XYZ file of C-alpha atoms in Angstrom:
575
model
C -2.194 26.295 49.153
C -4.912 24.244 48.070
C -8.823 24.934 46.980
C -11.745 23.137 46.109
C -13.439 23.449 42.513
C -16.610 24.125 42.985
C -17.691 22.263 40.023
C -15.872 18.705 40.163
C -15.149 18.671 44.086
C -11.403 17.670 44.049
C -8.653 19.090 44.839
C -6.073 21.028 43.234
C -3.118 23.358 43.520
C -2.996 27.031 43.076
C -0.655 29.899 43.949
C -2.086 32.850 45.234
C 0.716 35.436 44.832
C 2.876 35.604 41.915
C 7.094 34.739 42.066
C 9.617 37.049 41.103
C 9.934 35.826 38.166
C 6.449 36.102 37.183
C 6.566 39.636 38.304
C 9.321 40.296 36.511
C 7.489 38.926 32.995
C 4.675 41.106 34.283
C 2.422 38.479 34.486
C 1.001 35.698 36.925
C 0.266 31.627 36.344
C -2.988 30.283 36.597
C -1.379 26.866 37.982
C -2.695 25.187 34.451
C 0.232 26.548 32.374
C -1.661 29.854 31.422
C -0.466 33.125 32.026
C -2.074 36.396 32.815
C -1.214 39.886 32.759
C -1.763 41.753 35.444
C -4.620 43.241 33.738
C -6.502 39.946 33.469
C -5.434 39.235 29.647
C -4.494 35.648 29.165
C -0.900 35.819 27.546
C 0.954 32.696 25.665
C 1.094 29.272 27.229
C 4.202 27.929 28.584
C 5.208 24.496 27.467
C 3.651 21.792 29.319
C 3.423 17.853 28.655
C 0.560 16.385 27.223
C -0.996 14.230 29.169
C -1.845 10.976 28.088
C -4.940 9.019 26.989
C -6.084 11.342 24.760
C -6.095 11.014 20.715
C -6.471 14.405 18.839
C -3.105 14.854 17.526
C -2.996 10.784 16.684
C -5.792 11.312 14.505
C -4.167 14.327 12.414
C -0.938 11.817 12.227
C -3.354 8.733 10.695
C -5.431 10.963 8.373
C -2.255 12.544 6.559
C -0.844 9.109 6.520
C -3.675 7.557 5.137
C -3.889 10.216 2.662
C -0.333 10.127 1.824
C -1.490 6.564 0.748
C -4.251 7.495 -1.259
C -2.123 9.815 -2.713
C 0.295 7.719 -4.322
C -2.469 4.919 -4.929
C -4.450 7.159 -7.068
C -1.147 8.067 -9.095
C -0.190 4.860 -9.933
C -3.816 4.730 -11.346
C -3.514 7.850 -13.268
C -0.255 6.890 -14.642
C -1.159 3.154 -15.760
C -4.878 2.761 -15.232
C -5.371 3.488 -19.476
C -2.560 1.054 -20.505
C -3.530 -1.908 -18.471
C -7.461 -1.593 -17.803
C -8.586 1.040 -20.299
C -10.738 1.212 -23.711
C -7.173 -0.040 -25.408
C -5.941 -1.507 -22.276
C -4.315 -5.086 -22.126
C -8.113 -6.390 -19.867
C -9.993 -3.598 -20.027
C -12.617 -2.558 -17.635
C -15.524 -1.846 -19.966
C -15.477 -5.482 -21.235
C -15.043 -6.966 -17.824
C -18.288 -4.886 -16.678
C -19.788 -6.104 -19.973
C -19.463 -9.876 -18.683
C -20.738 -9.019 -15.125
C -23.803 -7.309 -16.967
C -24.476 -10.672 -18.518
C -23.677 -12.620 -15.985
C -26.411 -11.150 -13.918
C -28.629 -11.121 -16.132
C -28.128 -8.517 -18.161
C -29.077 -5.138 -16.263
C -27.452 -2.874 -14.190
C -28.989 -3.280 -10.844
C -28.287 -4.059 -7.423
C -26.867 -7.559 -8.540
C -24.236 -5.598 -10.331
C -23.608 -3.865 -7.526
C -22.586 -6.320 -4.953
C -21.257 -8.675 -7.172
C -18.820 -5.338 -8.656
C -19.171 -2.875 -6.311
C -18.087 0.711 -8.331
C -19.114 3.906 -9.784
C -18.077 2.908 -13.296
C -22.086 1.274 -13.526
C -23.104 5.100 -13.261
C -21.170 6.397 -15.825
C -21.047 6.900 -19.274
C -18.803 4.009 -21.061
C -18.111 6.014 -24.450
C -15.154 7.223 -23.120
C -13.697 4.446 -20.296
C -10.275 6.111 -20.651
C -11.795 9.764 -19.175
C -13.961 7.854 -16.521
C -11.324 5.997 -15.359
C -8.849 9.497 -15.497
C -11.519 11.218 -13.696
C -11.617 8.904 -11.037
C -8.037 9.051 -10.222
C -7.707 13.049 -10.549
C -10.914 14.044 -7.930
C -8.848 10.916 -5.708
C -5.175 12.885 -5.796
C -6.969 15.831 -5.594
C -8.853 15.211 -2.330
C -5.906 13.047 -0.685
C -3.628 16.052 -1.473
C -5.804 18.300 0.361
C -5.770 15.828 3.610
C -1.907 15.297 2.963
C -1.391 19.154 3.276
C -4.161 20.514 5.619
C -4.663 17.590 8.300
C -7.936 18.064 7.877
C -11.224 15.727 6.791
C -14.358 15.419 7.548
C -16.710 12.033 6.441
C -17.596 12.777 3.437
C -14.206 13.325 1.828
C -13.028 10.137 3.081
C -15.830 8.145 2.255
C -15.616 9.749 -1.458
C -11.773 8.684 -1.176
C -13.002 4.892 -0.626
C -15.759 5.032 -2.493
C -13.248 6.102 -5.461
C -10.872 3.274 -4.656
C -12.918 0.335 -4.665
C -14.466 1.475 -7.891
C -10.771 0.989 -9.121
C -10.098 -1.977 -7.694
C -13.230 -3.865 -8.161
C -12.398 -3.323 -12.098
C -8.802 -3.864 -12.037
C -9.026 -7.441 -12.753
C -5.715 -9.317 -12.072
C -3.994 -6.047 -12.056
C -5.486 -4.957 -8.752
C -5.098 -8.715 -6.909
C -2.542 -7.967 -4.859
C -3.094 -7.826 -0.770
C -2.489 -3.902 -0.374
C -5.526 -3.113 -2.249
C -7.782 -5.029 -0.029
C -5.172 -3.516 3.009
C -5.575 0.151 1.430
C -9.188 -0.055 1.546
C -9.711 -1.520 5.286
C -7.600 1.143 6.563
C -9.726 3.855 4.276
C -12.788 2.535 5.808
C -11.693 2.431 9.640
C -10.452 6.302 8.713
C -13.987 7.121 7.615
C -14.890 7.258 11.673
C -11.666 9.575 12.843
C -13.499 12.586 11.410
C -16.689 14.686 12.090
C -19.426 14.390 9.409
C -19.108 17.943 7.632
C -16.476 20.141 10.107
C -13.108 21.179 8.831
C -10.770 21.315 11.475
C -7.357 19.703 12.440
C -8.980 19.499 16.460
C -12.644 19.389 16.082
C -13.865 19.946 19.898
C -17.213 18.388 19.752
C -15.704 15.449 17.709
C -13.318 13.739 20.069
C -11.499 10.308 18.588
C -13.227 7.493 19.583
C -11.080 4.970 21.632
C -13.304 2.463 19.908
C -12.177 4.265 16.703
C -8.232 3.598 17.860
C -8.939 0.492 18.705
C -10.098 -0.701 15.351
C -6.238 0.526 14.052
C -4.368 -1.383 16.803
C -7.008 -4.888 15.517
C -6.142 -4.033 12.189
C -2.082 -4.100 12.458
C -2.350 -7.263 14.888
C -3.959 -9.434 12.277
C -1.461 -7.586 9.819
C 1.399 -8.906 11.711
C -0.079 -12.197 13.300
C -1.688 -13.494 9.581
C 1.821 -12.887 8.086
C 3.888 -14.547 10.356
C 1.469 -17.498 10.660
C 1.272 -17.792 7.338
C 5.359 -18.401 6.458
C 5.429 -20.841 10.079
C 2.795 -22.911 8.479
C 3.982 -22.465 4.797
C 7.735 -22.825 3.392
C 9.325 -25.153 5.960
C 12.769 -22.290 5.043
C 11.073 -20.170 7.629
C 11.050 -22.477 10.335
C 14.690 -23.451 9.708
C 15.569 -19.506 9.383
C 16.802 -20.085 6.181
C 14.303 -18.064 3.994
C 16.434 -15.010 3.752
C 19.197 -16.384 2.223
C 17.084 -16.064 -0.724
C 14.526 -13.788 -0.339
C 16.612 -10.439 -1.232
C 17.254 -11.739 -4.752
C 14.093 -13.536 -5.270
C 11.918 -10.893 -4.094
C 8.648 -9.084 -6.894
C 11.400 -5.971 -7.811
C 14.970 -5.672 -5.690
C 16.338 -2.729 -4.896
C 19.920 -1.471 -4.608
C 20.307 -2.561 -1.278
C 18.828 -5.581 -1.769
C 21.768 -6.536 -3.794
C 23.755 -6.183 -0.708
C 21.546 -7.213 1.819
C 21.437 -10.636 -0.102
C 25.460 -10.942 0.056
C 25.127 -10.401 4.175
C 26.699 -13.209 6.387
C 24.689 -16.304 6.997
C 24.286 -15.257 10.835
C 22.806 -12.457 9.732
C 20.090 -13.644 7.613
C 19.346 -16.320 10.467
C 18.810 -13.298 12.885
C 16.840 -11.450 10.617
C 14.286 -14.239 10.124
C 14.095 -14.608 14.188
C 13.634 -11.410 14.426
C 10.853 -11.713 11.796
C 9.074 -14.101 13.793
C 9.369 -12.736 17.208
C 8.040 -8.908 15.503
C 5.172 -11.097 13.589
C 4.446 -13.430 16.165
C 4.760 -12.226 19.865
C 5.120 -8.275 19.680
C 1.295 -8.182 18.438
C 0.164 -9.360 21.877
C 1.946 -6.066 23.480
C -0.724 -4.406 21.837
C -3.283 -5.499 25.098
C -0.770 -4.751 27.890
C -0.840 -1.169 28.709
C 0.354 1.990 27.204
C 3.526 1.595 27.494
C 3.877 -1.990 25.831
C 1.417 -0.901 23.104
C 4.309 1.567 22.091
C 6.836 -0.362 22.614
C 5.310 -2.846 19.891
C 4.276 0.532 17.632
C 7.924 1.204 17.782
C 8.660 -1.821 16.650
C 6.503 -2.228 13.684
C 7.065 0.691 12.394
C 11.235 0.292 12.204
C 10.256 -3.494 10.729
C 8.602 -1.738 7.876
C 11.240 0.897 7.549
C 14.041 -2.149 7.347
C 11.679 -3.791 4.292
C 11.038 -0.502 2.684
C 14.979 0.182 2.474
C 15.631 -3.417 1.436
C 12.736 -3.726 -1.329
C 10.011 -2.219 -3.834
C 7.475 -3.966 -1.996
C 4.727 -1.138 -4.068
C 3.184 0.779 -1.183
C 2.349 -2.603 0.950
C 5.025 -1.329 3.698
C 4.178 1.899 3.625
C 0.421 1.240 4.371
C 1.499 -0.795 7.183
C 2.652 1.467 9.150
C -0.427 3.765 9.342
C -2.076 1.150 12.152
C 0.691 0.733 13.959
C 0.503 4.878 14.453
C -2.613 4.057 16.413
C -0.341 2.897 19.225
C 0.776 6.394 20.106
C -1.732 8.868 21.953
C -1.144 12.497 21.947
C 1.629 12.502 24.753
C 3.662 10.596 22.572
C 3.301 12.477 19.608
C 3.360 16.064 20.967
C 7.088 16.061 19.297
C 5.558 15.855 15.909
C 3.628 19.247 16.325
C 4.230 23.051 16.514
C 3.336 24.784 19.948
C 0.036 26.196 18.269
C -1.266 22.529 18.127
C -0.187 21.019 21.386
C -1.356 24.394 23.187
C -4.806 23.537 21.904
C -4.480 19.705 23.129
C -3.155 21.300 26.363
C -6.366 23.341 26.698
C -8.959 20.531 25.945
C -7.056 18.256 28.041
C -7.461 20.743 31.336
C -11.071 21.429 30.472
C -11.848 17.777 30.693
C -10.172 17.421 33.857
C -11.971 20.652 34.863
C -15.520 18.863 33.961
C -15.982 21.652 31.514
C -15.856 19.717 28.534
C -19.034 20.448 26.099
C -22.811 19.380 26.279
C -23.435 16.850 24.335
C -25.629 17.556 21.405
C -27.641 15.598 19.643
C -25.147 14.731 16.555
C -22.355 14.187 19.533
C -25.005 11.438 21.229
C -25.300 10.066 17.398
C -21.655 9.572 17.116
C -21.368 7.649 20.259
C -24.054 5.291 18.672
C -22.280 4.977 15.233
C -18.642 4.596 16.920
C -20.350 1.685 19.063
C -22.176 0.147 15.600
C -18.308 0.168 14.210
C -16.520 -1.890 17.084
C -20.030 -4.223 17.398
C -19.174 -4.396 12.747
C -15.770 -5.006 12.932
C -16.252 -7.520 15.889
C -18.795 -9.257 13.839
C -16.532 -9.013 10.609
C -13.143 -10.314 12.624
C -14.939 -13.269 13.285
C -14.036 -15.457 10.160
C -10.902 -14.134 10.019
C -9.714 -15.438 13.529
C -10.926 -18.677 12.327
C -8.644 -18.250 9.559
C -5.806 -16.836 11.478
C -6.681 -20.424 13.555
C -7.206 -23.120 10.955
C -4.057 -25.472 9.639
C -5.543 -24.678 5.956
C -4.556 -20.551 6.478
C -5.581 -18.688 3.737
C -3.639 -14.856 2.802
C -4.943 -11.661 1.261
C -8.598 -12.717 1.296
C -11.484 -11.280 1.818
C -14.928 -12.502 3.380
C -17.280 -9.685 2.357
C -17.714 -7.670 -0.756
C -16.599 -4.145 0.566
C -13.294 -5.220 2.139
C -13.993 -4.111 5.437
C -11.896 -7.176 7.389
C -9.989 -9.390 5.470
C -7.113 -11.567 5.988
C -3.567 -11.195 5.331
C 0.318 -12.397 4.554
C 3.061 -12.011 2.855
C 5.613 -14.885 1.226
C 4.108 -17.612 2.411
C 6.764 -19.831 0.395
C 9.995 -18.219 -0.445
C 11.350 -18.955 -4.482
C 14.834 -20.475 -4.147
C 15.507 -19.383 -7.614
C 15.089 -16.185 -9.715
C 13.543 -16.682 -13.534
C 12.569 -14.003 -16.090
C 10.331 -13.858 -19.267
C 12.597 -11.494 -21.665
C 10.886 -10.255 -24.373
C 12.967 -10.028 -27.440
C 11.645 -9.052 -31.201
C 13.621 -9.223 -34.469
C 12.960 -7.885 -38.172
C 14.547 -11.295 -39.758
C 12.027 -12.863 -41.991
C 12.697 -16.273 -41.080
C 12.799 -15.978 -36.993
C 15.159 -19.631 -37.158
C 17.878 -17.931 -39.329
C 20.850 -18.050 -37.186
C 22.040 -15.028 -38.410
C 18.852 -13.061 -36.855
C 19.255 -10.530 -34.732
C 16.834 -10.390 -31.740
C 16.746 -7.032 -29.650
C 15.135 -7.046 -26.156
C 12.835 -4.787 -24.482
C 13.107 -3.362 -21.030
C 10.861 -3.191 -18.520
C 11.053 0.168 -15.969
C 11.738 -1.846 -12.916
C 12.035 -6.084 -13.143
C 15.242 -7.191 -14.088
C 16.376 -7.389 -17.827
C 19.703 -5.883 -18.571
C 21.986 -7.255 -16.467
C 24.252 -4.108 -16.555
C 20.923 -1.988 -14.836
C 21.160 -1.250 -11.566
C 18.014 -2.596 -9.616
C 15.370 0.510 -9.779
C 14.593 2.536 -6.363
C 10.918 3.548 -6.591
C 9.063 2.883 -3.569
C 6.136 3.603 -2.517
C 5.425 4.116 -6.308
C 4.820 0.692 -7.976
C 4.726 -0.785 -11.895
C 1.853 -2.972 -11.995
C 2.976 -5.071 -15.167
C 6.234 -5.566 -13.701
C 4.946 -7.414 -10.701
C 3.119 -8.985 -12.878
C 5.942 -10.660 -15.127
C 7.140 -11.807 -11.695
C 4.591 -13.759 -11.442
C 3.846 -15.612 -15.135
C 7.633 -16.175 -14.841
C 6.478 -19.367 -12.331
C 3.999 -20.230 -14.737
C 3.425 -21.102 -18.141
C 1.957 -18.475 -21.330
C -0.443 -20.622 -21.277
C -1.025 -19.754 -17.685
C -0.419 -16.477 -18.439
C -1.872 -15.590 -21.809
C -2.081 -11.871 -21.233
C 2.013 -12.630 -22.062
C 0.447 -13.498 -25.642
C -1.527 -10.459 -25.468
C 1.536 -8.000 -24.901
C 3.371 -10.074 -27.367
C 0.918 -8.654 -29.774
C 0.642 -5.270 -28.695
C 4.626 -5.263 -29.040
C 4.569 -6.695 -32.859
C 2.358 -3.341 -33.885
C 4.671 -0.803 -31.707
C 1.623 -0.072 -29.647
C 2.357 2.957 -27.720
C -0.235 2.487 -25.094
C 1.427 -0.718 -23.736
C 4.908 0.454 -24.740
C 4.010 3.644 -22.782
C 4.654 1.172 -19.979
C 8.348 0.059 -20.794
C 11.575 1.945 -20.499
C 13.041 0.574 -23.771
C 11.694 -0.213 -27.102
C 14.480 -1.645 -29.302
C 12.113 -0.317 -32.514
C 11.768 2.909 -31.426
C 11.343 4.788 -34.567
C 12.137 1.786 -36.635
C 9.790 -0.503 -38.257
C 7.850 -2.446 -36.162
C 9.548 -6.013 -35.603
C 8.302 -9.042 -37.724
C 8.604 -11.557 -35.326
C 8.394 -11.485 -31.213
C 9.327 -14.173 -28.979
C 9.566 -14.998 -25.001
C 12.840 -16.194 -23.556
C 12.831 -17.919 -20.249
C 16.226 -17.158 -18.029
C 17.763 -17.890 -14.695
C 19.058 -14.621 -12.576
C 21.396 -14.437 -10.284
C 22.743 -11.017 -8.427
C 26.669 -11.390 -8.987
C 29.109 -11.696 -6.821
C 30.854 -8.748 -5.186
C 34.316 -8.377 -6.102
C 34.192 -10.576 -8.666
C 35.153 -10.334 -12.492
C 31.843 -10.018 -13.236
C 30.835 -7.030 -10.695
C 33.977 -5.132 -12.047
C 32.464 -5.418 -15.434
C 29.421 -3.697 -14.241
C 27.012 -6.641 -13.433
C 25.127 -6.521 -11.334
C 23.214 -9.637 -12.338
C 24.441 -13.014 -13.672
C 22.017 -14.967 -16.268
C 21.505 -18.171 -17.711
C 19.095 -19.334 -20.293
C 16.112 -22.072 -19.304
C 14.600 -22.242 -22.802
C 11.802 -21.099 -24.674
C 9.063 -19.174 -22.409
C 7.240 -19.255 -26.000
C 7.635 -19.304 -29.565
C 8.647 -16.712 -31.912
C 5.258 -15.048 -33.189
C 4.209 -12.964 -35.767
C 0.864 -10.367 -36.171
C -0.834 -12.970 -38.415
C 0.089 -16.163 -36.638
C -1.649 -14.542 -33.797
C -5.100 -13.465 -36.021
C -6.755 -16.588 -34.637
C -5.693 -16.188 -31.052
C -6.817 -13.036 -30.584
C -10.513 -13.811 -31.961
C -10.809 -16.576 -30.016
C -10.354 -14.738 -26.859
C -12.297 -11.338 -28.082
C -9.557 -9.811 -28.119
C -9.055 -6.508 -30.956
C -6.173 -7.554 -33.259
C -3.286 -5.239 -33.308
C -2.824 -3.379 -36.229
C 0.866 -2.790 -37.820
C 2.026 0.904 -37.601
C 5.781 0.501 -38.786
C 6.798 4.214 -36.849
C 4.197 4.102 -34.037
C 6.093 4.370 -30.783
């Protein structure tokens, strides 16, 4: 039979008199999914499909992702923050605050500000180390509590970014890589998911914003569309579907399967860079055709990023990437994730909204209608260079057009290396560093190739900032590069704060070496089934030359004071 609600006029079904089986459970339906005893109680909700359109359950899924993120961001920071940008660090932050303070004139003020946006100008700089410790601990230990609960509210997230770009506006050419800038555009967009000050995994009187959503799906289509516009217009390999033939080997930091993915059939790596470019390229636009094609391209980002995280230790770039795409599922779609508890309260607002009875709005609900429209009106604003960018022949990556990193542009090898090179570091107690008869021991890094019996490290999302570094001076010259120099240094006194960031000092317990020098060699992965690969190679080597000379503690005296840099001091046992 059918009645008319008295409160929205339309039409629905009910069932006056209760089946057998109802009877038999000693209870009747409401028609809504609800059940009733015959005393009037309301008993447990039978399982029912979300309906679609709705968000509450997508927004627990991107806040735990986001602060899964955090979470691993802040302990790389923990872990290496003192070793690369502390008080002994190899360009530390106090001295590159120092040199914004002059630069602007000498005072901390709003100049310093927005030319370094951080909480390290508040702070006391007698002890950098603690500030910068302090920083990272309050960051793991909010993100943690997201990670676990599902729960935020504003102000935790905006202490999150706040936190973060403190970080990363200090880090120097530690922190230059695109995920930072990525990391902290998707922390700001998950600033407006959550209520100001409530706690609660489904705040009622804080419904997501569609606007809020929305800003997720812009985010991953400039992801994807600045990436793959960027290799089309850059290494000519891509448009020839070549580029992965090399890409595997030549990659930041391989993995173990990148070893075999780079040994895969030549069809194969031709299909894989289609498929690149069709995910990159044309799946982004699915994002504006309806539900169902808006899925249909979250599907397919996400299993994109799953294929790179498998085949590389890309840091947490692919990782992060994923969290937008997420924004392409509504709550229908994600029900699967969840317990009953959960979707039963979904289940409950959804039918009160198509009921009318959803809440009043109050004044702070009316306020955060105003704010969510100030964000899309922002981010529209914002976007506006970067489609230009995303447009123009000259196509810039990882940039950013305003100081807090709210939209910025992205992509991701541009121009593929054909070849592999490495700077080994190798140091030797000889007096005389051009007697043949010296004996020169190399250091290994935790993750970049070195030894060419090491298996390629596994460690994503986690990521070894100096490693990706020596990556990159290995293109370039130590002249280029003269924090090389600076290490080179650090590894003639057995530092322990830098060696803290290798797996193997050759001097460990053992005087400290005499004489250090850079060696510049060619890397190959080896060839399965070969001689080589039954020895237990997994790479092959040759050497270039020199990267640069051999180098001793009081050769370097000069070069250090020249640059204001604190001259390492000799302890023979320090490791």
């Amino acid at each position: 039979q059918f009645e008319q609600s008295e409160n929205t006029g339309t039409l629905f079904r009910t069932r006056i008199s209760p089946s057998k089986t109802e009877e038999k459970q000693g209870g009747i339906s409401d028609g809504h999914g609800e059940k009733y005893s015959k005393n009037g109680d309301r008993k447990e909700t039978s399982v029912q499909s979300l309906q679609t359109g709705t968000y509450w359950l997508t927004r627990i899924v991107l806040l735990r992702s986001v602060a899964f993120i955090y979470l691993v961001a802040f302990s790389v920071a923990y872990n290496q923050n003192k070793q690369l940008i502390g008080e002994n660090g190899l360009m530390p932050s106090k001295s590159y605050l120092n040199s914004v303070k002059r630069y602007v004139g000498g005072k901390i003020g709003m100049a310093a500000f927005a030319y370094t946006p951080s909480i390290l100008w508040l702070l006391d700089w007698s002890d950098m180390d603690a500030n910068l410790d302090g920083i990272a601990l309050v960051g793991m230990a909010l993100s943690m509590f997201v990670l676990l609960t599902g729960m935020a509210n504003m102000v935790i997230m905006v202490t999150l970014w706040v936190l973060y770009h403190s970080l990363v506006n200090v880090g120097q050419l530690c922190f230059i890589s695109g995920w930072e800038s990525q990391l902290l555009e998707t922390g700001f967009l998950a600033i407006f998911l959550c209520p100001l000050w409530t706690l609660s995994k489904v705040p009622r009187r804080c419904s997501p914003s569609l606007i809020s959503i929305w800003t997720f799906r812009w985010l991953i289509v400039r992801i994807m569309l600045g990436a793959g516009l960027i290799k089309i217009r850059g290494d000519k390999c891509w448009r020839e579907l070549t580029c992965m033939d090399y890409h595997y080997e030549t990659q930041p930091v391989p993995n173990p399967m990148s070893y075999y993915m780079h040994h895969s059939p030549w069809w194969f790596h031709r299909f894989e860079t289609l498929s690149n470019h069709l995910i990159e390229l044309v799946f982004p636009f699915f994002t504006f055709l309806g539900r169902r094609m808006c899925m249909f391209n979250g599907v397919m980002q996400i299993l994109f990023q799953v294929v790179l995280i498998v085949s590389g230790n890309l840091s947490f770039l692919n990782w992060l990437t994923i969290v937008p795409s997420l924004a392409c599922f509504d709550d229908a779609s994600l029900g699967f994730l969840f317990g009953s508890r959960a979707r039963k309260e979904v289940l409950e607002i959804q039918h009160e909204a198509a009921a009318g009875h959803t809440p009043k709005p109050t004044k702070g609900m009316l306020t955060r209608r105003v704010v969510n429209i100030s964000l899309g009106i922002l981010i529209g604003c914002l976007s506006f260079p970067v489609v230009m960018n995303l447009l123009s022949s000259k196509q810039v990556m990882n940039t950013s057009f305003d100081p807090l990193r709210i939209v910025n542009t992205y992509g991701a090898f541009g121009s593929i290396t054909k070849e592999r090179t490495e700077v080994i570091f190798q140091g030797t107690l000889s007096q005389d560093p051009k007697d043949p008869e010296a004996v020169w021991e190399e250091y290994q890094f935790r993750c970049k190739p070195g030894d060419v019996y090491r298996r390629p490290c596994l460690i994503s999302p986690y990521h070894y900032r100096l490693d990706w570094l020596m990556w990159f001076a290995a293109f370039q010259t130590y002249e280029q590069s003269e924090w090389v120099i600076h290490i080179a240094g650090r590894l003639l006194a057995n530092d322990s704060t830098l060696l803290s960031l290798l797996d193997q000092n050759p001097f460990q317990g053992r005087e400290a070496p005499r004489w250090v020098r850079g060696e510049h060699f060619r890397y190959k992965f080896s060839q399965p089934g070969s001689a080589s690969a039954a020895q237990g190679k997994w790479w092959l080597r040759k050497r270039i030359g020199a990267y640069f000379p051999p180098l001793n503690l009081e050769g370097l005296r000069g070069y250090f004071q020249s640059r204001n840099w604190p001259h390492p001091h000799t302890h023979p046992k320090r490791t």
